[in-house]
mmCIF file of C-alpha atoms and ligand atoms in Angstrom:
data_model
loop_
_atom_site.group_PDB
_atom_site.id
_atom_site.type_symbol
_atom_site.label_atom_id
_atom_site.label_comp_id
_atom_site.label_asym_id
_atom_site.label_seq_id
_atom_site.Cartn_x
_atom_site.Cartn_y
_atom_site.Cartn_z
ATOM 1 C CA MET A 24 21.780 21.685 -9.884
ATOM 2 C CA HIS A 25 20.202 21.256 -13.282
ATOM 3 C CA PRO A 26 16.418 21.132 -12.979
ATOM 4 C CA ILE A 27 14.846 19.694 -16.090
ATOM 5 C CA PRO A 28 13.299 22.534 -18.103
ATOM 6 C CA GLY A 29 9.539 22.452 -18.114
ATOM 7 C CA LYS A 30 9.317 20.018 -15.239
ATOM 8 C CA PHE A 31 8.866 20.533 -11.500
ATOM 9 C CA THR A 32 8.014 24.118 -12.161
ATOM 10 C CA SER A 33 6.404 24.420 -8.749
ATOM 11 C CA LEU A 34 9.744 23.881 -7.011
ATOM 12 C CA ASN A 35 12.330 26.597 -7.472
ATOM 13 C CA SER A 36 16.051 25.918 -7.309
ATOM 14 C CA GLU A 37 16.266 27.146 -3.709
ATOM 15 C CA GLU A 38 13.598 24.679 -2.632
ATOM 16 C CA LEU A 39 15.397 21.907 -4.449
ATOM 17 C CA MET A 40 18.593 22.768 -2.620
ATOM 18 C CA MET A 41 16.833 22.859 0.755
ATOM 19 C CA ASP A 42 15.288 19.484 0.114
ATOM 20 C CA ARG A 43 18.633 18.055 -0.908
ATOM 21 C CA ARG A 44 20.321 19.296 2.266
ATOM 22 C CA ASP A 45 17.563 17.815 4.371
ATOM 23 C CA VAL A 46 17.878 14.433 2.691
ATOM 24 C CA ILE A 47 21.622 14.452 3.196
ATOM 25 C CA ARG A 48 21.305 15.567 6.825
ATOM 26 C CA ARG A 49 18.760 12.910 7.594
ATOM 27 C CA GLY A 50 20.017 10.263 5.205
ATOM 28 C CA GLY A 51 16.529 9.015 4.637
ATOM 29 C CA VAL A 52 13.145 9.463 3.103
ATOM 30 C CA ALA A 53 12.682 12.992 4.352
ATOM 31 C CA ALA A 54 11.827 15.844 2.049
ATOM 32 C CA GLY A 55 13.078 16.278 -1.444
ATOM 33 C CA ILE A 56 13.374 12.840 -2.909
ATOM 34 C CA ALA A 57 11.536 14.025 -5.980
ATOM 35 C CA ALA A 58 13.936 16.912 -6.129
ATOM 36 C CA LEU A 59 16.834 14.499 -6.127
ATOM 37 C CA SER A 60 15.224 12.454 -8.845
ATOM 38 C CA ALA A 61 14.628 15.579 -10.860
ATOM 39 C CA THR A 62 18.293 16.401 -10.877
ATOM 40 C CA GLY A 63 19.629 12.869 -11.077
ATOM 41 C CA LEU A 64 21.541 13.377 -7.829
ATOM 42 C CA GLY A 65 21.244 10.368 -5.605
ATOM 43 C CA SER A 66 19.788 8.141 -8.292
ATOM 44 C CA PRO A 67 21.330 4.675 -8.399
ATOM 45 C CA ALA A 68 21.870 4.905 -12.120
ATOM 46 C CA ALA A 69 23.697 8.215 -11.851
ATOM 47 C CA ALA A 70 25.851 6.839 -9.060
ATOM 48 C CA ALA A 71 26.670 3.798 -11.178
ATOM 49 C CA THR A 72 27.986 5.888 -14.029
ATOM 50 C CA GLY A 73 30.120 7.996 -11.739
ATOM 51 C CA GLN A 74 29.778 10.718 -14.347
ATOM 52 C CA GLY A 75 26.716 12.476 -13.004
ATOM 53 C CA GLN A 76 24.875 11.448 -16.141
ATOM 54 C CA VAL A 77 21.127 11.477 -15.753
ATOM 55 C CA PRO A 78 19.308 8.493 -17.236
ATOM 56 C CA GLU A 79 16.025 9.051 -18.981
ATOM 57 C CA PHE A 80 13.164 8.551 -16.519
ATOM 58 C CA LEU A 81 9.480 8.321 -17.297
ATOM 59 C CA PRO A 82 7.550 11.553 -16.763
ATOM 60 C CA LEU A 83 5.478 11.772 -13.590
ATOM 61 C CA PRO A 84 1.812 10.949 -14.126
ATOM 62 C CA GLU A 85 -0.353 14.035 -13.781
ATOM 63 C CA HIS A 86 -1.828 12.827 -10.473
ATOM 64 C CA ALA A 87 1.622 12.441 -8.909
ATOM 65 C CA LYS A 88 3.050 15.873 -9.611
ATOM 66 C CA PRO A 89 3.955 18.294 -6.809
ATOM 67 C CA PHE A 90 1.804 21.242 -5.832
ATOM 68 C CA PRO A 91 3.049 24.800 -5.420
ATOM 69 C CA ILE A 92 4.309 25.431 -1.892
ATOM 70 C CA PRO A 93 2.925 28.619 -0.279
ATOM 71 C CA ALA A 94 5.231 31.325 1.071
ATOM 72 C CA GLU A 95 5.059 29.876 4.593
ATOM 73 C CA GLY A 96 6.971 26.827 3.314
ATOM 74 C CA TYR A 97 4.338 24.129 3.749
ATOM 75 C CA ARG A 98 0.875 23.147 2.582
ATOM 76 C CA LEU A 99 -2.050 22.923 5.001
ATOM 77 C CA GLU A 100 -4.954 20.932 3.629
ATOM 78 C CA PRO A 101 -8.143 19.871 5.431
ATOM 79 C CA VAL A 102 -9.049 16.198 5.547
ATOM 80 C CA GLY A 103 -12.219 14.674 6.986
ATOM 81 C CA LYS A 104 -14.353 16.759 9.320
ATOM 82 C CA ASN A 105 -11.618 17.988 11.671
ATOM 83 C CA GLY A 106 -8.309 16.769 10.230
ATOM 84 C CA TYR A 107 -5.418 18.482 8.483
ATOM 85 C CA VAL A 108 -2.524 17.418 6.302
ATOM 86 C CA VAL A 109 0.732 19.338 6.720
ATOM 87 C CA SER A 110 3.095 18.659 3.835
ATOM 88 C CA ALA A 111 6.437 19.812 2.501
ATOM 89 C CA GLY A 112 8.377 18.019 -0.207
ATOM 90 C CA VAL A 113 7.149 14.427 -0.142
ATOM 91 C CA ALA A 114 6.643 14.298 3.647
ATOM 92 C CA GLN A 115 3.237 14.544 5.298
ATOM 93 C CA GLY A 116 2.150 14.918 8.915
ATOM 94 C CA TYR A 117 -1.450 14.863 10.110
ATOM 95 C CA PHE A 118 -3.467 16.221 13.016
ATOM 96 C CA PHE A 119 -7.075 16.101 14.181
ATOM 97 C CA VAL A 120 -8.757 18.747 16.338
ATOM 98 C CA THR A 121 -10.965 17.081 18.944
ATOM 99 C CA GLN A 122 -13.139 18.640 21.650
ATOM 100 C CA ALA A 123 -10.392 17.984 24.216
ATOM 101 C CA GLY A 124 -7.294 18.865 22.213
ATOM 102 C CA VAL A 125 -5.249 18.062 19.147
ATOM 103 C CA VAL A 126 -4.169 14.543 18.223
ATOM 104 C CA MET A 127 -1.088 14.383 16.008
ATOM 105 C CA LEU A 128 -0.365 11.390 13.761
ATOM 106 C CA ASP A 129 3.410 11.247 13.383
ATOM 107 C CA ALA A 130 5.710 14.272 13.413
ATOM 108 C CA PRO A 131 7.918 14.035 10.312
ATOM 109 C CA VAL A 132 11.278 15.767 10.413
ATOM 110 C CA ALA A 133 10.631 17.570 7.133
ATOM 111 C CA VAL A 134 7.553 19.348 8.546
ATOM 112 C CA ALA A 135 8.558 19.435 12.227
ATOM 113 C CA GLU A 136 9.030 23.187 12.360
ATOM 114 C CA PHE A 137 5.715 23.733 10.563
ATOM 115 C CA LEU A 138 3.478 21.463 12.630
ATOM 116 C CA PRO A 139 3.108 23.742 15.697
ATOM 117 C CA LEU A 140 2.488 26.720 13.391
ATOM 118 C CA ALA A 141 -0.104 24.799 11.408
ATOM 119 C CA VAL A 142 -1.955 23.801 14.596
ATOM 120 C CA LYS A 143 -2.020 27.432 15.762
ATOM 121 C CA ARG A 144 -3.545 28.469 12.443
ATOM 122 C CA VAL A 145 -6.652 26.387 13.061
ATOM 123 C CA THR A 146 -7.086 26.090 16.850
ATOM 124 C CA LYS A 147 -5.952 27.387 20.225
ATOM 125 C CA LYS A 148 -6.234 23.916 21.711
ATOM 126 C CA PRO A 149 -3.048 22.171 22.874
ATOM 127 C CA VAL A 150 -1.592 19.058 21.288
ATOM 128 C CA THR A 151 -2.599 16.440 23.851
ATOM 129 C CA HIS A 152 -1.640 13.234 22.001
ATOM 130 C CA LEU A 153 0.969 12.138 19.501
ATOM 131 C CA ILE A 154 0.448 8.757 17.844
ATOM 132 C CA LEU A 155 3.627 7.254 16.394
ATOM 133 C CA THR A 156 3.037 4.893 13.478
ATOM 134 C CA HIS A 157 6.566 3.483 13.731
ATOM 135 C CA ASP A 158 10.051 4.355 14.890
ATOM 136 C CA HIS A 159 11.612 5.677 11.672
ATOM 137 C CA ASP A 160 13.202 9.064 12.161
ATOM 138 C CA ASP A 161 11.834 10.662 9.014
ATOM 139 C CA HIS A 162 8.311 10.095 10.396
ATOM 140 C CA ILE A 163 8.711 10.883 14.081
ATOM 141 C CA GLY A 164 11.961 12.821 14.448
ATOM 142 C CA GLY A 165 9.860 15.943 15.095
ATOM 143 C CA ALA A 166 8.243 14.397 18.193
ATOM 144 C CA ILE A 167 10.418 16.585 20.387
ATOM 145 C CA LYS A 168 8.279 19.550 19.278
ATOM 146 C CA PHE A 169 5.425 18.256 21.449
ATOM 147 C CA PRO A 170 6.962 17.599 24.882
ATOM 148 C CA LYS A 171 3.615 17.809 26.718
ATOM 149 C CA ALA A 172 1.712 15.390 24.490
ATOM 150 C CA THR A 173 0.953 11.844 25.556
ATOM 151 C CA VAL A 174 2.902 9.709 23.092
ATOM 152 C CA VAL A 175 1.213 6.497 21.946
ATOM 153 C CA SER A 176 2.623 3.616 19.896
ATOM 154 C CA HIS A 177 2.767 -0.132 19.563
ATOM 155 C CA GLU A 178 4.995 -1.793 22.136
ATOM 156 C CA LEU A 179 7.364 -2.977 19.380
ATOM 157 C CA THR A 180 7.967 0.633 18.401
ATOM 158 C CA ALA A 181 8.631 1.540 22.027
ATOM 159 C CA GLN A 182 11.164 -1.288 22.284
ATOM 160 C CA LEU A 183 13.142 0.143 19.384
ATOM 161 C CA LEU A 184 12.966 3.682 20.739
ATOM 162 C CA ARG A 185 14.276 2.492 24.115
ATOM 163 C CA VAL A 186 17.306 1.114 22.289
ATOM 164 C CA TYR A 187 17.928 4.273 20.288
ATOM 165 C CA THR A 188 17.745 6.736 23.236
ATOM 166 C CA ASP A 189 17.367 9.458 20.619
ATOM 167 C CA PRO A 190 16.460 12.821 22.196
ATOM 168 C CA ASP A 191 14.376 13.663 19.110
ATOM 169 C CA ARG A 192 12.304 10.485 19.453
ATOM 170 C CA PRO A 193 10.952 10.105 23.009
ATOM 171 C CA VAL A 194 9.939 6.731 24.381
ATOM 172 C CA PRO A 195 6.110 6.514 24.265
ATOM 173 C CA ASP A 196 3.999 7.012 27.407
ATOM 174 C CA VAL A 197 1.269 4.595 26.324
ATOM 175 C CA THR A 198 1.862 1.377 24.380
ATOM 176 C CA PHE A 199 -0.198 -1.622 23.385
ATOM 177 C CA SER A 200 0.717 -5.160 22.482
ATOM 178 C CA GLY A 201 -1.165 -7.403 20.136
ATOM 179 C CA LYS A 202 -3.335 -6.369 17.244
ATOM 180 C CA ARG A 203 -5.617 -3.594 18.420
ATOM 181 C CA HIS A 204 -5.955 -0.586 20.676
ATOM 182 C CA THR A 205 -8.660 2.059 20.816
ATOM 183 C CA LEU A 206 -7.768 5.641 21.681
ATOM 184 C CA ARG A 207 -10.660 7.963 22.491
ATOM 185 C CA VAL A 208 -9.929 11.678 22.745
ATOM 186 C CA GLY A 209 -12.500 14.475 22.887
ATOM 187 C CA GLY A 210 -15.252 12.629 21.068
ATOM 188 C CA GLU A 211 -12.939 11.148 18.438
ATOM 189 C CA HIS A 212 -12.155 7.516 18.053
ATOM 190 C CA PHE A 213 -8.786 6.282 16.772
ATOM 191 C CA GLU A 214 -8.401 2.558 16.123
ATOM 192 C CA LEU A 215 -4.741 1.528 16.199
ATOM 193 C CA ILE A 216 -4.277 -1.729 14.311
ATOM 194 C CA TYR A 217 -1.103 -3.798 14.062
ATOM 195 C CA PRO A 218 -1.171 -6.181 11.070
ATOM 196 C CA GLY A 219 2.071 -7.943 12.050
ATOM 197 C CA PRO A 220 5.628 -7.189 10.932
ATOM 198 C CA ASN A 221 5.638 -5.166 7.705
ATOM 199 C CA HIS A 222 7.601 -2.145 6.524
ATOM 200 C CA GLU A 223 8.815 -1.963 10.128
ATOM 201 C CA ASN A 224 8.131 -4.014 13.222
ATOM 202 C CA GLY A 225 5.452 -2.154 15.134
ATOM 203 C CA ASN A 226 4.208 -0.113 12.140
ATOM 204 C CA ILE A 227 0.478 0.435 12.716
ATOM 205 C CA ILE A 228 -2.622 1.485 10.835
ATOM 206 C CA VAL A 229 -4.593 4.370 12.357
ATOM 207 C CA HIS A 230 -8.273 4.152 11.448
ATOM 208 C CA LEU A 231 -10.862 6.848 12.108
ATOM 209 C CA PRO A 232 -14.003 4.855 11.386
ATOM 210 C CA LYS A 233 -16.484 7.719 11.762
ATOM 211 C CA GLN A 234 -14.553 9.785 9.235
ATOM 212 C CA LYS A 235 -13.667 6.878 6.936
ATOM 213 C CA ILE A 236 -9.977 7.740 7.052
ATOM 214 C CA ALA A 237 -7.172 5.153 7.160
ATOM 215 C CA MET A 238 -3.564 6.157 7.758
ATOM 216 C CA MET A 239 -0.468 3.977 7.518
ATOM 217 C CA SER A 240 3.078 5.092 6.870
ATOM 218 C CA ASP A 241 5.401 3.674 4.234
ATOM 219 C CA VAL A 242 3.267 0.789 2.988
ATOM 220 C CA VAL A 243 1.491 2.604 0.163
ATOM 221 C CA ALA A 244 2.840 5.858 -1.272
ATOM 222 C CA PRO A 245 -0.293 7.093 -3.072
ATOM 223 C CA GLY A 246 0.347 7.202 -6.798
ATOM 224 C CA TRP A 247 3.969 6.125 -6.550
ATOM 225 C CA ALA A 248 5.923 2.910 -6.911
ATOM 226 C CA PRO A 249 7.642 1.656 -3.733
ATOM 227 C CA TYR A 250 10.696 3.437 -2.403
ATOM 228 C CA LEU A 251 14.120 1.763 -2.415
ATOM 229 C CA HIS A 252 14.056 -1.594 -0.594
ATOM 230 C CA TYR A 253 10.511 -0.761 0.461
ATOM 231 C CA GLY A 254 11.878 1.968 2.693
ATOM 232 C CA ASN A 255 14.338 -0.283 4.545
ATOM 233 C CA ALA A 256 11.586 -2.823 5.163
ATOM 234 C CA ASP A 257 11.841 -5.325 7.994
ATOM 235 C CA HIS A 258 9.545 -7.881 6.409
ATOM 236 C CA ILE A 259 8.603 -7.449 2.752
ATOM 237 C CA PRO A 260 5.831 -10.116 2.672
ATOM 238 C CA GLY A 261 4.196 -8.297 5.583
ATOM 239 C CA ILE A 262 3.715 -5.274 3.352
ATOM 240 C CA LEU A 263 1.109 -7.229 1.405
ATOM 241 C CA ARG A 264 -0.560 -8.332 4.627
ATOM 242 C CA ALA A 265 -0.595 -4.716 5.786
ATOM 243 C CA MET A 266 -2.221 -3.574 2.537
ATOM 244 C CA ASP A 267 -4.843 -6.284 2.948
ATOM 245 C CA ALA A 268 -5.497 -5.174 6.524
ATOM 246 C CA VAL A 269 -6.008 -1.616 5.265
ATOM 247 C CA LEU A 270 -8.395 -2.786 2.550
ATOM 248 C CA GLU A 271 -10.515 -4.630 5.127
ATOM 249 C CA LEU A 272 -11.328 -1.276 6.726
ATOM 250 C CA ASP A 273 -14.113 1.105 5.822
ATOM 251 C CA PHE A 274 -12.340 4.175 4.418
ATOM 252 C CA ASP A 275 -12.517 6.699 1.605
ATOM 253 C CA VAL A 276 -9.299 8.625 2.310
ATOM 254 C CA PHE A 277 -5.932 6.938 2.673
ATOM 255 C CA LEU A 278 -3.016 8.826 4.193
ATOM 256 C CA GLY A 279 0.357 7.255 3.416
ATOM 257 C CA GLY A 280 2.930 9.536 5.035
ATOM 258 C CA HIS A 281 4.583 10.484 1.747
ATOM 259 C CA THR A 282 4.071 11.944 -1.722
ATOM 260 C CA TYR A 283 2.325 15.179 -2.595
ATOM 261 C CA ARG A 284 -1.316 14.251 -2.223
ATOM 262 C CA THR A 285 -3.618 12.139 -0.115
ATOM 263 C CA GLY A 286 -4.792 8.765 -1.392
ATOM 264 C CA ASN A 287 -7.862 6.608 -1.631
ATOM 265 C CA ARG A 288 -8.875 2.960 -1.876
ATOM 266 C CA HIS A 289 -7.856 2.784 -5.545
ATOM 267 C CA ASP A 290 -4.313 3.852 -4.655
ATOM 268 C CA VAL A 291 -4.013 0.983 -2.179
ATOM 269 C CA GLU A 292 -5.452 -1.484 -4.680
ATOM 270 C CA VAL A 293 -3.010 -0.449 -7.423
ATOM 271 C CA CYS A 294 -0.027 -0.739 -5.090
ATOM 272 C CA ARG A 295 -1.285 -4.149 -3.974
ATOM 273 C CA ALA A 296 -1.545 -5.325 -7.593
ATOM 274 C CA PHE A 297 1.945 -4.006 -8.292
ATOM 275 C CA PHE A 298 3.321 -5.797 -5.236
ATOM 276 C CA ILE A 299 1.785 -9.109 -6.293
ATOM 277 C CA ASP A 300 3.072 -8.846 -9.857
ATOM 278 C CA GLN A 301 6.517 -7.831 -8.659
ATOM 279 C CA TRP A 302 6.707 -10.726 -6.199
ATOM 280 C CA ASN A 303 5.218 -13.388 -8.493
ATOM 281 C CA TRP A 304 7.177 -12.384 -11.593
ATOM 282 C CA THR A 305 10.406 -12.260 -9.583
ATOM 283 C CA VAL A 306 9.874 -15.702 -8.072
ATOM 284 C CA GLN A 307 9.015 -17.094 -11.505
ATOM 285 C CA ALA A 308 12.124 -15.543 -13.059
ATOM 286 C CA MET A 309 14.224 -17.114 -10.290
ATOM 287 C CA LYS A 310 12.987 -20.469 -11.581
ATOM 288 C CA ASP A 311 13.355 -19.630 -15.277
ATOM 289 C CA ILE A 312 16.790 -18.017 -15.210
ATOM 290 C CA PRO A 313 19.554 -20.344 -14.012
ATOM 291 C CA MET A 314 22.435 -19.099 -11.915
ATOM 292 C CA ASP A 315 25.695 -19.687 -13.788
ATOM 293 C CA VAL A 316 28.625 -20.216 -11.441
ATOM 294 C CA SER A 317 30.976 -20.972 -14.355
ATOM 295 C CA ILE A 318 31.254 -17.296 -15.320
ATOM 296 C CA VAL A 319 33.059 -16.262 -12.133
ATOM 297 C CA GLU A 320 36.029 -17.500 -10.132
ATOM 298 C CA ALA A 321 35.387 -20.940 -8.642
ATOM 299 C CA GLY A 322 33.761 -20.579 -5.249
ATOM 300 C CA ASN A 323 32.827 -16.910 -5.576
ATOM 301 C CA LEU A 324 29.150 -17.516 -5.016
ATOM 302 C CA TRP A 325 28.406 -13.917 -4.215
ATOM 303 C CA ALA A 326 29.711 -12.791 -7.603
ATOM 304 C CA ALA A 327 27.643 -15.475 -9.342
ATOM 305 C CA GLN A 328 24.586 -14.361 -7.375
ATOM 306 C CA ALA A 329 25.219 -10.718 -8.179
ATOM 307 C CA VAL A 330 25.091 -11.558 -11.891
ATOM 308 C CA TRP A 331 22.017 -13.752 -11.378
ATOM 309 C CA PHE A 332 20.196 -11.064 -9.355
ATOM 310 C CA ASN A 333 20.814 -8.539 -12.104
ATOM 311 C CA ARG A 334 19.631 -10.906 -14.826
ATOM 312 C CA ILE A 335 16.383 -11.494 -12.939
ATOM 313 C CA ALA A 336 15.895 -7.788 -12.319
ATOM 314 C CA ASP A 337 16.696 -7.051 -15.984
ATOM 315 C CA ASN A 338 14.030 -9.569 -16.984
ATOM 316 C CA VAL A 339 11.240 -8.399 -14.665
ATOM 317 C CA THR A 340 11.746 -4.629 -14.536
ATOM 318 C CA PRO A 341 10.745 -3.752 -18.127
ATOM 319 C CA ARG A 342 7.493 -5.706 -17.812
ATOM 320 C CA LEU A 343 6.540 -3.896 -14.610
ATOM 321 C CA VAL A 344 7.473 -0.540 -16.092
ATOM 322 C CA LYS A 345 5.355 -1.281 -19.158
ATOM 323 C CA LYS A 346 2.313 -2.332 -17.127
ATOM 324 C CA TYR A 347 2.451 0.341 -14.411
ATOM 325 C CA GLY A 348 4.516 3.168 -15.910
ATOM 326 C CA LYS A 349 1.552 5.424 -16.598
ATOM 327 C CA GLU A 350 -0.155 4.802 -13.266
ATOM 328 C CA LEU A 351 2.622 4.654 -10.666
ATOM 329 C CA ALA A 352 5.162 7.446 -10.574
ATOM 330 C CA ALA A 353 8.864 6.577 -10.702
ATOM 331 C CA VAL A 354 8.279 2.898 -11.328
ATOM 332 C CA ASP A 355 11.558 2.984 -13.265
ATOM 333 C CA ALA A 356 13.534 4.437 -10.341
ATOM 334 C CA PHE A 357 13.771 1.708 -7.684
ATOM 335 C CA THR A 358 12.009 -1.337 -9.146
ATOM 336 C CA HIS A 359 15.245 -2.943 -10.360
ATOM 337 C CA ASP A 360 16.703 -2.727 -6.851
ATOM 338 C CA ASN A 361 13.473 -3.844 -5.203
ATOM 339 C CA ILE A 362 13.374 -6.998 -7.311
ATOM 340 C CA LYS A 363 16.734 -7.917 -5.842
ATOM 341 C CA ALA A 364 15.350 -7.217 -2.362
ATOM 342 C CA ILE A 365 12.441 -9.558 -3.121
ATOM 343 C CA ILE A 366 14.837 -12.310 -4.183
ATOM 344 C CA VAL A 367 16.572 -12.141 -0.805
ATOM 345 C CA SER A 368 13.256 -11.817 1.028
ATOM 346 C CA SER A 369 11.874 -14.860 -0.798
ATOM 347 C CA PHE A 370 14.549 -17.117 0.634
ATOM 348 C CA THR A 371 14.949 -15.490 4.035
ATOM 349 C CA ASP A 372 11.731 -13.836 5.246
ATOM 350 C CA ASP A 373 9.150 -16.268 4.057
ATOM 351 C CA PRO A 374 9.975 -19.047 1.562
ATOM 352 C CA HIS A 375 6.439 -20.371 2.034
ATOM 353 C CA PHE A 376 4.734 -17.041 1.351
ATOM 354 C CA PRO A 377 1.235 -18.331 0.782
ATOM 355 C CA ALA A 378 0.200 -18.537 -2.835
ATOM 356 C CA ASP A 379 -3.373 -17.603 -1.964
ATOM 357 C CA ALA A 380 -2.155 -14.265 -0.634
ATOM 358 C CA LEU A 381 -0.516 -13.541 -3.946
ATOM 359 C CA LYS A 382 -3.593 -13.414 -6.126
HETATM 360 ZN ZN1 ZN B 423 9.418 3.971 7.689
#
């Protein structure tokens, strides 16, 4: 491990190693992605060289830097009038203390062992409900820690969990179909809103209207550019629709499931603008840059496309990095790959993605 001197000073080498192990164990967006980026391990560019060489990345904007982690191994931060953020690495879980009990929003693997301890620090009340935003393991793989809670999700999430039969991710007790479901617990009011397929089928917004808090996992990472392939997204155009559905709500605080801090309306707006530029500039470059099949063996269309994809990504990436590099962290990490994901999405997911949505 070779942490960059002067950077990431709040994470010691042991924490970096723990985060790395967790990422490897879970193979996903659990804790420590920033740690991996800091060392170059796991970065696409480093993998491409095969030499372990670390490319030069932009520095993190001040607002995106990690906070010191207390001795107990996690941060506990109040949000709203009765809510709490439990974070470790770039993973965040949330809970709200109602008159009747505690309502948990997701149970991320990276903070699973901390969540019960964090609840005990602020209340003696039991965890009565666990709302699952979606099925992804890094967000709900700690659900097993709350065996007595009533688990709530969209029906599409339940369908996936029934297929997985994963002991760490129980099938929900209460599901809803369609666009909306209201959960009332102990004087609190949770609006569960499904904006259609997005990062994942079934991925919902949780809105607490009285507290002006909106929570949605993996659609906006406050202060950061999108993760690789939009976090294994099911439907990339739906990510824009999901951001628009969030922005229709009355909220001051946005909780995104990842990164070191909570977000706000501006964070959602910046990520929306980035998405639109990335989509529009990619689609335009697809028109401007011809695919040249003469440079590869006759009939090897995949090879010709691979070259074409890279030329488009080479064209668009520097412009996005220039425009957003000071505002969105790590915009130079996954944007090149995500442009290629958009190319595929543009001719599979939604070739008629409405122009009026992309303004
Ligand atoms: Zn996810």
